[in-house]
PDB file of C-alpha atoms and ligand atoms in Angstrom:
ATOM      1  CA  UNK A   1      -1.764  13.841 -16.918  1.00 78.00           C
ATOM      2  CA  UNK A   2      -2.050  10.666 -17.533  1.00 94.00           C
ATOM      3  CA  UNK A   3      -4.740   8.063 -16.650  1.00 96.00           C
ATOM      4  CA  UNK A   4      -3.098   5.138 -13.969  1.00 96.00           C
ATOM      5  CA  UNK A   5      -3.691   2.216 -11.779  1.00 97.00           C
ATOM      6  CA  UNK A   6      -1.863   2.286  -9.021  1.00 98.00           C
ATOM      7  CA  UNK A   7      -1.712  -0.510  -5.600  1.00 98.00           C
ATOM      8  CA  UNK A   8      -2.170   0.573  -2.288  1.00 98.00           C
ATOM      9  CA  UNK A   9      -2.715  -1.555   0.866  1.00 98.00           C
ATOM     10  CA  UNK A  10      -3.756  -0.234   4.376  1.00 98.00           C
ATOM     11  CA  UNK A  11      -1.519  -2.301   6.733  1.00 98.00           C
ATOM     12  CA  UNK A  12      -2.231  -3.805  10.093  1.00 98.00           C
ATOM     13  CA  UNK A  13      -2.754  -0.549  12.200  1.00 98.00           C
ATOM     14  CA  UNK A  14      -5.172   0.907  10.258  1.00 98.00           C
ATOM     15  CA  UNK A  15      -7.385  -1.967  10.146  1.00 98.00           C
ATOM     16  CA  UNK A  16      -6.802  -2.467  13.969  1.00 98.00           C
ATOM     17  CA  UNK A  17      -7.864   0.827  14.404  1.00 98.00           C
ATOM     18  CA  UNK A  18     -11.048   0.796  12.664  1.00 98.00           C
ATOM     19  CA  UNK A  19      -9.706   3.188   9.914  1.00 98.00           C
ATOM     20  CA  UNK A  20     -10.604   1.249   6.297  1.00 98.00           C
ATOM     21  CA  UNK A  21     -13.779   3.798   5.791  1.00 98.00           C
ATOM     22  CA  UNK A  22     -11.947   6.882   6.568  1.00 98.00           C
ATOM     23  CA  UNK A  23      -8.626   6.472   4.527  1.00 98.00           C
ATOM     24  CA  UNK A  24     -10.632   5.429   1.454  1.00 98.00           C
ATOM     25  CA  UNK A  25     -12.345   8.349   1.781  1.00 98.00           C
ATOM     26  CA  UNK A  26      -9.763  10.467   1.378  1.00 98.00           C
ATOM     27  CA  UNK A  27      -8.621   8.523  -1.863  1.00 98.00           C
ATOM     28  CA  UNK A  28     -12.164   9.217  -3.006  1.00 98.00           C
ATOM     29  CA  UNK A  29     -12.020  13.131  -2.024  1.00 98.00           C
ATOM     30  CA  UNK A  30      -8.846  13.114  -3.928  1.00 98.00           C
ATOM     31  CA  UNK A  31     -10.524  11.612  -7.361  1.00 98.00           C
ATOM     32  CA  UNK A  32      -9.254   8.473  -7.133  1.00 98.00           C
ATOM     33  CA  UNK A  33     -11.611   5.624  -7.801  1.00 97.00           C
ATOM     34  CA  UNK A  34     -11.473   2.030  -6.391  1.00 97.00           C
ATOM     35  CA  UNK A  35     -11.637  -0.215  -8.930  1.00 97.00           C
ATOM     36  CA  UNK A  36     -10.507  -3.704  -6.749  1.00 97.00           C
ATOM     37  CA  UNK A  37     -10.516  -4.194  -2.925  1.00 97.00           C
ATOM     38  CA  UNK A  38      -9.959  -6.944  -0.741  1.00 97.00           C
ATOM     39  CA  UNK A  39      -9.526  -7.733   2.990  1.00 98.00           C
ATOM     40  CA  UNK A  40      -6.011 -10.404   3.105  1.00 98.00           C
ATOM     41  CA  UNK A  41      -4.391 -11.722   5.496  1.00 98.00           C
ATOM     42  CA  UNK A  42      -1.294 -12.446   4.317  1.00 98.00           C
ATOM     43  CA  UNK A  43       1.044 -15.074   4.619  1.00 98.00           C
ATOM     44  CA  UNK A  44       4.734 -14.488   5.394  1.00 98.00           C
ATOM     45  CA  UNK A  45       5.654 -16.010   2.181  1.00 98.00           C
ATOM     46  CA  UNK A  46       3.621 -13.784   0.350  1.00 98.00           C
ATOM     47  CA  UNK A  47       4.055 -10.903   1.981  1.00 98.00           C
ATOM     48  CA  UNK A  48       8.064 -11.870   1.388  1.00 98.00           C
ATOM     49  CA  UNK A  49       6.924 -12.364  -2.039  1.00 98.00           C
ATOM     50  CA  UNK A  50       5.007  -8.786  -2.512  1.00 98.00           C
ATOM     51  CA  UNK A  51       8.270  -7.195  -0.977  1.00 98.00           C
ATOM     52  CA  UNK A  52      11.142  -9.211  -2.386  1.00 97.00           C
ATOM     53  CA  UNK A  53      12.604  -6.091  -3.559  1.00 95.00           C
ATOM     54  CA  UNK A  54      13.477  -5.314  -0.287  1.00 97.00           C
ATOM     55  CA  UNK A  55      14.477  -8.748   0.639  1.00 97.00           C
ATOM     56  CA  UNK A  56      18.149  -7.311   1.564  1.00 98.00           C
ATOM     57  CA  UNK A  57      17.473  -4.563   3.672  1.00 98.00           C
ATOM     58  CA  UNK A  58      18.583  -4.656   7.668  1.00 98.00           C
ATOM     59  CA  UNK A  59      14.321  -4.086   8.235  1.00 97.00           C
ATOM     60  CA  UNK A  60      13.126  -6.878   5.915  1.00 98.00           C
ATOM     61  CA  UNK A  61      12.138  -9.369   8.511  1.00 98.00           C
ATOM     62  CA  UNK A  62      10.565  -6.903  11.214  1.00 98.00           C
ATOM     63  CA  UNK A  63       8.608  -5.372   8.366  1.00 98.00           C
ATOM     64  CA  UNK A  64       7.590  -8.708   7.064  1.00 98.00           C
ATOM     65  CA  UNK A  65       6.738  -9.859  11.259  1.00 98.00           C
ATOM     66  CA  UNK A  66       4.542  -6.275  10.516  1.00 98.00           C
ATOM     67  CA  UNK A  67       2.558  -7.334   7.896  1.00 98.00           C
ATOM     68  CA  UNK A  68       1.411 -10.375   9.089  1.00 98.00           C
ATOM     69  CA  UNK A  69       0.173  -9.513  12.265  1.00 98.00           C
ATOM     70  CA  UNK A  70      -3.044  -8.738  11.133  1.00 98.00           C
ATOM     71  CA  UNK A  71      -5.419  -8.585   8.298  1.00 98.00           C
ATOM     72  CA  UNK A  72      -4.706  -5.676   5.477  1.00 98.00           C
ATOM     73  CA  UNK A  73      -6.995  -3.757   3.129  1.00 98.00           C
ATOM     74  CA  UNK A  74      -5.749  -4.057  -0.198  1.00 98.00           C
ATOM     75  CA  UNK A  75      -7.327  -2.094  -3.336  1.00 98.00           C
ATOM     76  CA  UNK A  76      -6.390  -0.647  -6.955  1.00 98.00           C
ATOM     77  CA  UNK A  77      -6.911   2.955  -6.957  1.00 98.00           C
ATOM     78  CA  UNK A  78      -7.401   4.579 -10.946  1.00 97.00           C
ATOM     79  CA  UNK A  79      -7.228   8.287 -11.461  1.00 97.00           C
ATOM     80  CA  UNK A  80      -5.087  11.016 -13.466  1.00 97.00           C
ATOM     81  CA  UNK A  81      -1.706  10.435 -11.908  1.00 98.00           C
ATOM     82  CA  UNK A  82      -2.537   8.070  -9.857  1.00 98.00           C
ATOM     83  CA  UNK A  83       0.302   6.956  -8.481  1.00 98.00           C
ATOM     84  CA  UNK A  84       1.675  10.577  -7.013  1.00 98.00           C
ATOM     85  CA  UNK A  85      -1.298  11.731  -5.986  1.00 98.00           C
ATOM     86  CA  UNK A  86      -1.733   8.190  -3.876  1.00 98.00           C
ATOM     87  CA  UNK A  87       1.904   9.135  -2.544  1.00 98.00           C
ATOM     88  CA  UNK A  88       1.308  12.706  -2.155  1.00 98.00           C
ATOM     89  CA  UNK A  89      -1.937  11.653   0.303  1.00 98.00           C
ATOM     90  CA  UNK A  90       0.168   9.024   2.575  1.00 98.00           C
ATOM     91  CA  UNK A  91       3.147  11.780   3.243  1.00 98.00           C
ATOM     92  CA  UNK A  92       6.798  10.312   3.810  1.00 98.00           C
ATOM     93  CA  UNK A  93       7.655   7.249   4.634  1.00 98.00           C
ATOM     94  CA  UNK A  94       8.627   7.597   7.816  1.00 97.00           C
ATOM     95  CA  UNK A  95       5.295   9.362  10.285  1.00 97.00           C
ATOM     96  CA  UNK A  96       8.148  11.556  11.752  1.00 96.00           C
ATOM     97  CA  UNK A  97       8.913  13.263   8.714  1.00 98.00           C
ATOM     98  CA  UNK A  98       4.979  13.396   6.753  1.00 98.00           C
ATOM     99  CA  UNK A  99       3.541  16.084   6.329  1.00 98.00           C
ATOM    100  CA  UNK A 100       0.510  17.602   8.499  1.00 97.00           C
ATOM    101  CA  UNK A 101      -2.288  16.419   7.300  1.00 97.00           C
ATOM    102  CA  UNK A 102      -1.403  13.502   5.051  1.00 98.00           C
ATOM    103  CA  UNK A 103      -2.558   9.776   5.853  1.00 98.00           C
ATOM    104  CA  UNK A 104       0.477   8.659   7.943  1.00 98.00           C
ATOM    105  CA  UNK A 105       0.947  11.821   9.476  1.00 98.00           C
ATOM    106  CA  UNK A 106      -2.434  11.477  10.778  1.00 98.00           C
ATOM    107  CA  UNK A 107      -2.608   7.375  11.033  1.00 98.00           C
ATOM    108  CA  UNK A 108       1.102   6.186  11.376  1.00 98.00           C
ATOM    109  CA  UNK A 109       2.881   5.441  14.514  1.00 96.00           C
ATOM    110  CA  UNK A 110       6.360   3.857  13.112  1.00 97.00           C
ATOM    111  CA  UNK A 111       7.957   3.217  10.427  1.00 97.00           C
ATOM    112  CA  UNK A 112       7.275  -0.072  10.103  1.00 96.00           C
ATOM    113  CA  UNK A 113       3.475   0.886  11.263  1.00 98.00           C
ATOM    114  CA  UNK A 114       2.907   3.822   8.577  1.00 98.00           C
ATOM    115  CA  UNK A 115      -0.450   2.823   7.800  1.00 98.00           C
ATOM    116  CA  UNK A 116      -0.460   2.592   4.048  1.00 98.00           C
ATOM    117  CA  UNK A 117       1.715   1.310   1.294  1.00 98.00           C
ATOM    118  CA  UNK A 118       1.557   2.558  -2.291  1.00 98.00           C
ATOM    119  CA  UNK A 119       3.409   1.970  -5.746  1.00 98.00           C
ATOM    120  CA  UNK A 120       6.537   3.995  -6.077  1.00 97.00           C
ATOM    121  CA  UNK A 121       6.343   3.982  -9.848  1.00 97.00           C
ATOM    122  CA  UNK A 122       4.497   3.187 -12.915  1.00 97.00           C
ATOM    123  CA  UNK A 123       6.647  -0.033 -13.661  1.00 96.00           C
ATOM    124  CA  UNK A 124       5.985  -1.068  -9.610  1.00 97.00           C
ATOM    125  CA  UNK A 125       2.321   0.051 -10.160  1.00 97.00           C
ATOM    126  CA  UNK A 126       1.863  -2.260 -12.802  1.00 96.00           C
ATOM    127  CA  UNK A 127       3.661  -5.562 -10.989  1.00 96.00           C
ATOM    128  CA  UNK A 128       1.972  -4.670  -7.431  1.00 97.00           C
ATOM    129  CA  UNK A 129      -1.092  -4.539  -8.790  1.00 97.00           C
ATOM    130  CA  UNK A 130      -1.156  -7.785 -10.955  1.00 96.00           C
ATOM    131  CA  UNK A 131       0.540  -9.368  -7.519  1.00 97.00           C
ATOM    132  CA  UNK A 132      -3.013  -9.346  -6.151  1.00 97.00           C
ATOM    133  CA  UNK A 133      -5.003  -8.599  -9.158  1.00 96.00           C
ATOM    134  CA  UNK A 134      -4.195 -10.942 -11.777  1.00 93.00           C
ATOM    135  CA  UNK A 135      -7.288 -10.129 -14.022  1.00 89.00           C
ATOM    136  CA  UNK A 136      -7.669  -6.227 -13.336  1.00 86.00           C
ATOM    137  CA  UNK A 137      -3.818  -5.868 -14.831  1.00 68.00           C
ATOM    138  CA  UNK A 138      -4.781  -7.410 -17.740  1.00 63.00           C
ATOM    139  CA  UNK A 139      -7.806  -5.520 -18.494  1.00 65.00           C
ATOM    140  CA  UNK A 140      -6.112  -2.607 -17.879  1.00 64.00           C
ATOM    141  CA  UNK A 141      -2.927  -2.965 -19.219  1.00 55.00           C
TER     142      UNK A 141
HETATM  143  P1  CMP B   1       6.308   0.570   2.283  1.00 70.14           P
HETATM  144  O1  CMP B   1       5.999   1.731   1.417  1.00 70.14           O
HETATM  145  O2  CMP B   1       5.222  -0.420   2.520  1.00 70.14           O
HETATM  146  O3  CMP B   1       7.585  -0.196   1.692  1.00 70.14           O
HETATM  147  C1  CMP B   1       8.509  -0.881   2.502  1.00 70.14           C
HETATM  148  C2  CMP B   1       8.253  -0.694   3.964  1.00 70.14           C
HETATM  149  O4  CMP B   1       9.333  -0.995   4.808  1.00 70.14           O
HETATM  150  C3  CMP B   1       7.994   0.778   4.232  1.00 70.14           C
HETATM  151  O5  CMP B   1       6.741   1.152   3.713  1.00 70.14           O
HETATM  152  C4  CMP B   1       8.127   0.840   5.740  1.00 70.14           C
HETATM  153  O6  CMP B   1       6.907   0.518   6.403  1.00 70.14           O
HETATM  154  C5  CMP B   1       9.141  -0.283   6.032  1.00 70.14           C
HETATM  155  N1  CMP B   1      10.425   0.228   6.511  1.00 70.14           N
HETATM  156  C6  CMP B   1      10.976  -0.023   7.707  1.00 70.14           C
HETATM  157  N2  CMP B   1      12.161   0.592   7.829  1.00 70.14           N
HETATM  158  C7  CMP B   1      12.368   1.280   6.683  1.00 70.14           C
HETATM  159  C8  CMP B   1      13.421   2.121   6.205  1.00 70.14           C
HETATM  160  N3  CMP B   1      14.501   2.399   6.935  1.00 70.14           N
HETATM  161  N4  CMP B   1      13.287   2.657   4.962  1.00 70.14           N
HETATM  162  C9  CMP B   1      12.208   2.383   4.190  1.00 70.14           C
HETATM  163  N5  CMP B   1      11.190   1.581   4.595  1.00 70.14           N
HETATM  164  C10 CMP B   1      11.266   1.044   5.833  1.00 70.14           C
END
C-alpha cells in the first residue's frame, strides 16, 4: 500500500477533556507517525474556510459554532494508507453508529462533537493538509 499524508484534527471535546495524549497514541499504535502538530484556535472564518465544502449543508453553521468553541489539536499523520487506516481508527461519523472500540465510539458525544476529523480522500488529504501546513505539502508532495 501506498505511503500517505493524511490531516487529522482533534476537535474541541477532546481537548476539553484532556484527551490529546491518548488519541495520538492510538495513531502511533496503529503505525502512523506525526510528522506536524499544532494546538489552533481557530477562527470562524477559517474554520469556514477549512470546511467550505460543506458550506451548503443544513449543519454548516452549528458545526462551524463547534469548532470554535475551543482550541483544536491539529497534526499530519504519514503511514502506509494513511488515510483509511486514520478513518478506520475514528469509526463513523456519527458516535451512534462507530464501531466499539474506535476513537469516537470511545471519545464522541454528537455528531457535531465526534472528537476527530480526518481526510476523506487522497485529493482532500493533500488540500487539508497544505490548509495548515503550507511547507510540509510541499516537501511531501
Ligand atoms: P468531519 O469529519 O469533521 O466533517 C464535517 C463535520 O460535520 C463532521 O465531521 C461532523 O462533525 C459534522 N456534521 C454534523 N452533522 C452532520 C451530518 N448530518 N453529516 C455529516 N457531518 C455532520
Amino acid at each position: 500500500m501506498a505511503m500517505e499524508t493524511t490531516l487529522s484534527i482533534l476537535k474541541p471535546d477532546a481537548v476539553r477533556k484532556n484527551a490529546i495524549g491518548q488519541i495520538l497514541a492510538r495513531f502511533e499504535a496503529a503505525g502512523l507517525q506525526i510528522v506536524a502538530a499544532r494546538l489552533v484556535h481557530l477562527s470562524r472564518r477559517e474554520a469556514e474556510a477549512f470546511y467550505a465544502v460543506h458550506r451548503e449543508r443544513p449543519f454548516f453553521k452549528d458545526m462551524v459554532d463547534f469548532m470554535v468553541s475551543g482550541p483544536v489539536f491539529v497534526q499530519a499523520l504519514y503511514g502506509e494508507g494513511a488515510i483509511a487506516r486514520n478513518r478506520d481508527l475514528m469509526g463513523a461519523t456519527d458516535p451512534k453508529k462507530a464501531a466499539p472500540g474506535t476513537i469516537r465510539a470511545e471519545f464522541a458525544d454528537s455528531i457535531d462533537a465526534n472528537a476527530v476529523h480526518g481526510s476523506d480522500s487522497a485529493e482532500t488529504a493533500r488540500t487539508e493538509v497544505a490548509f495548515f501546513f503550507p511547507t510540509l505539502a510541499i516537501h511531501r508532495r
